[in-house]
Coordinates of C-alpha atoms in Angstrom, one line a residue:
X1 CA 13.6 1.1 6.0
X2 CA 12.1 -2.2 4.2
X3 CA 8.6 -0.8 2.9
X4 CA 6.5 -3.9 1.4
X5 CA 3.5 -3.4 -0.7
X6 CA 1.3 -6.8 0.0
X7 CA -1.9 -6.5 -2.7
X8 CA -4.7 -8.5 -4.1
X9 CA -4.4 -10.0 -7.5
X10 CA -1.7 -8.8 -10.5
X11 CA -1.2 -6.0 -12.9
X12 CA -2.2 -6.3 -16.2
X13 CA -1.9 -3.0 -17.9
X14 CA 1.4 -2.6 -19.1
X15 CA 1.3 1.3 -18.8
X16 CA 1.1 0.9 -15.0
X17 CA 3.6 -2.3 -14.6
X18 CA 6.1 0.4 -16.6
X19 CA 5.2 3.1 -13.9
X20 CA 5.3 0.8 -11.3
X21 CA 8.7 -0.4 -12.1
X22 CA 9.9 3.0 -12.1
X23 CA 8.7 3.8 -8.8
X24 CA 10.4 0.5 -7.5
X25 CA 13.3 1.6 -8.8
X26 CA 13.4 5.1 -7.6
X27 CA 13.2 3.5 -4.1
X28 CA 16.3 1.5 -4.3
X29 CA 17.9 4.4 -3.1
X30 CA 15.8 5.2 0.1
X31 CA 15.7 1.2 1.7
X32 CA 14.3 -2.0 0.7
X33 CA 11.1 -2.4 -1.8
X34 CA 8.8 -5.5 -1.9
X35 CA 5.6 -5.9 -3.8
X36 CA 3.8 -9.2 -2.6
X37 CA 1.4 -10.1 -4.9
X38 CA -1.6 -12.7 -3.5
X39 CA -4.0 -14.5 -5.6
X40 CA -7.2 -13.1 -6.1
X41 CA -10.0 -15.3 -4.9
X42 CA -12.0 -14.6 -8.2
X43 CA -15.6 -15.7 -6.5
X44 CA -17.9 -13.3 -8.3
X45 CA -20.8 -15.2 -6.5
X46 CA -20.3 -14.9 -3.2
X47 CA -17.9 -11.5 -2.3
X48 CA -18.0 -12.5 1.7
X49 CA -16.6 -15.3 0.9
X50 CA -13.9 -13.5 -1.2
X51 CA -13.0 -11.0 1.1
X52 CA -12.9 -13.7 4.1
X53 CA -10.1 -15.4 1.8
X54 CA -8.4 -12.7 0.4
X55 CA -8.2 -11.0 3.9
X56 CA -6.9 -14.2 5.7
X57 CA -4.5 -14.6 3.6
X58 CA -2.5 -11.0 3.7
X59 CA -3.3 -11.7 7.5
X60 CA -1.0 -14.4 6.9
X61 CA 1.8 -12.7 5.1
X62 CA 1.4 -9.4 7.0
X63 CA 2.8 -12.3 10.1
X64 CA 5.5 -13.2 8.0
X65 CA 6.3 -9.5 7.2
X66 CA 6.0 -8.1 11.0
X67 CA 6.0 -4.0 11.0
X68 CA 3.5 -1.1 10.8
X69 CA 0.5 -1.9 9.0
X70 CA -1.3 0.5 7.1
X71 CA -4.1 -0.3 5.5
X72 CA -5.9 1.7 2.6
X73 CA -9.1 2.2 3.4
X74 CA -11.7 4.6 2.2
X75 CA -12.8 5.3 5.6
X76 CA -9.6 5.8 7.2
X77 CA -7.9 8.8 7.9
X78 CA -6.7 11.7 5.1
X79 CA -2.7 12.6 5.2
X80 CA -1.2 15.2 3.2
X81 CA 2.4 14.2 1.2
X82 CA 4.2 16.4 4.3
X83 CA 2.2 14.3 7.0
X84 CA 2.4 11.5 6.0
X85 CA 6.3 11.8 5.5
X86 CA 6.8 12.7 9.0
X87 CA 4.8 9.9 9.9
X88 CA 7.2 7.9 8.4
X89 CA 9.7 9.6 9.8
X90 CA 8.4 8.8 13.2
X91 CA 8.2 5.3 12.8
X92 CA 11.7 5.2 11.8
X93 CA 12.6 7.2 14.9
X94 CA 10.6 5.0 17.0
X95 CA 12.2 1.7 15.7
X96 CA 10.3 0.2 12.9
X97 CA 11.8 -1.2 10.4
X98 CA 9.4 -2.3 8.1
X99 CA 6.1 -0.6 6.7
X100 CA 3.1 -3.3 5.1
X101 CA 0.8 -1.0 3.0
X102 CA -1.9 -2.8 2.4
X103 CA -4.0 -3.2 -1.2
X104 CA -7.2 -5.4 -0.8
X105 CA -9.1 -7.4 -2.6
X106 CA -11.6 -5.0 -5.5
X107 CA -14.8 -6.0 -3.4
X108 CA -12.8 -5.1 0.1
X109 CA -11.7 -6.3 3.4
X110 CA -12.8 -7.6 6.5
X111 CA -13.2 -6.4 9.7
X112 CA -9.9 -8.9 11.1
X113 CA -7.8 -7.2 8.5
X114 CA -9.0 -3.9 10.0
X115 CA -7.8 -4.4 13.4
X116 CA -4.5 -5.9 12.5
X117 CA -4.0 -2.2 10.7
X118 CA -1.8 0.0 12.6
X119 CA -3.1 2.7 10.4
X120 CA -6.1 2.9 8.1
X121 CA -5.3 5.4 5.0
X122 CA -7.8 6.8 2.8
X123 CA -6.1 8.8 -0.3
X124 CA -9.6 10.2 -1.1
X125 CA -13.7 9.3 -1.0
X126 CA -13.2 8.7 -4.5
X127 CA -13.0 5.4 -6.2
X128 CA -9.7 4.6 -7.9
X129 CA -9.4 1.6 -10.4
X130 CA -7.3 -0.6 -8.4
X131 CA -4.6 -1.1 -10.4
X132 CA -4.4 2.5 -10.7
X133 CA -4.4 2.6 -7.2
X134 CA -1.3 0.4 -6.9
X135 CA 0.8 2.8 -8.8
X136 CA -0.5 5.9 -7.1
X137 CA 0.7 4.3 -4.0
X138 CA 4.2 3.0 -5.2
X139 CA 4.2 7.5 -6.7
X140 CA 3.7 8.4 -2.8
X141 CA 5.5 6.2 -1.2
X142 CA 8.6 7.5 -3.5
X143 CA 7.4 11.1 -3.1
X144 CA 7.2 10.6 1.3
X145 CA 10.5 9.3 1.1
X146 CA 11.9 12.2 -1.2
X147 CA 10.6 14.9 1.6
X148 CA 11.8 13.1 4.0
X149 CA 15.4 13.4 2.0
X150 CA 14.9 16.5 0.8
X151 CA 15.0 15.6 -3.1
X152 CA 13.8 18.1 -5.0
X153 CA 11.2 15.5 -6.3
X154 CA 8.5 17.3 -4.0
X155 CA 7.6 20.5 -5.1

């Protein structure tokens, strides 16, 4: 399965970049890993304006990139490691070949990107930094895909 990871802006922290590498290269064994980094609009006086652009333009790749889209989203749904796996799982069964998670911009998305999810996934009502979010993802993603393989990863 091709999973891609389309997010706003870069990482910086060099910590995470190392965790995130790891993760990416974990994957290599389970199907195809993309990160798809977009700009971040950086308009700290007017954040409609930034999530308008931000959102249009992983609208835009998420065309180029056509599978399942699941956005993160604190108001979307809660999985736990098992469901989500067999959601996965499911997909695969079903046809999909490629899963878009979706990072947006820090100040959020609009209400297009919304609808073009498939999915909307909330890891928690908490508030994660968002680069830390990036590599809790990529440690999930691995972690679904090691249940679904039965690697002794997931304990």
């Amino acid at each position: 399965m091709n999973v891609n990871v389309v997010c706003i802006g870069k990482i910086k922290d060099k910590y995470i970049i190392e965790g995130i590498n790891e993760f990416s290269k974990r994957m290599q064994a389970f199907g195809k890993l993309k990160i798809i980094e977009l700009k971040e609009d950086g308009n700290d006086t007017n954040r409609e304006i930034s999530i308008q652009k931000e959102s249009e333009e992983i609208i835009k790749t998420l065309e180029k990139n056509k599978g399942y889209n699941v956005l993160l989203d604190i108001g979307g749904k809660n999985f736990s490691s098992e469901e989500m796996a067999s959601k996965i799982e499911e997909l695969g069964v079903r046809g999909t070949s490629t899963i878009n998670f979706i990072i947006g911009g820090s100040y959020g998305v609009s209400q297009e990107l919304r609808k073009v999810a498939d999915l909307r996934l909330s890891f928690s009502k908490m508030t994660f930094p968002h680069q830390l979010m990036r590599l809790i993802l990529m440690e999930q993603i691995y972690r679904w895909f090691s249940i679904l393989k039965n690697i002794k990863y997931h304990k």
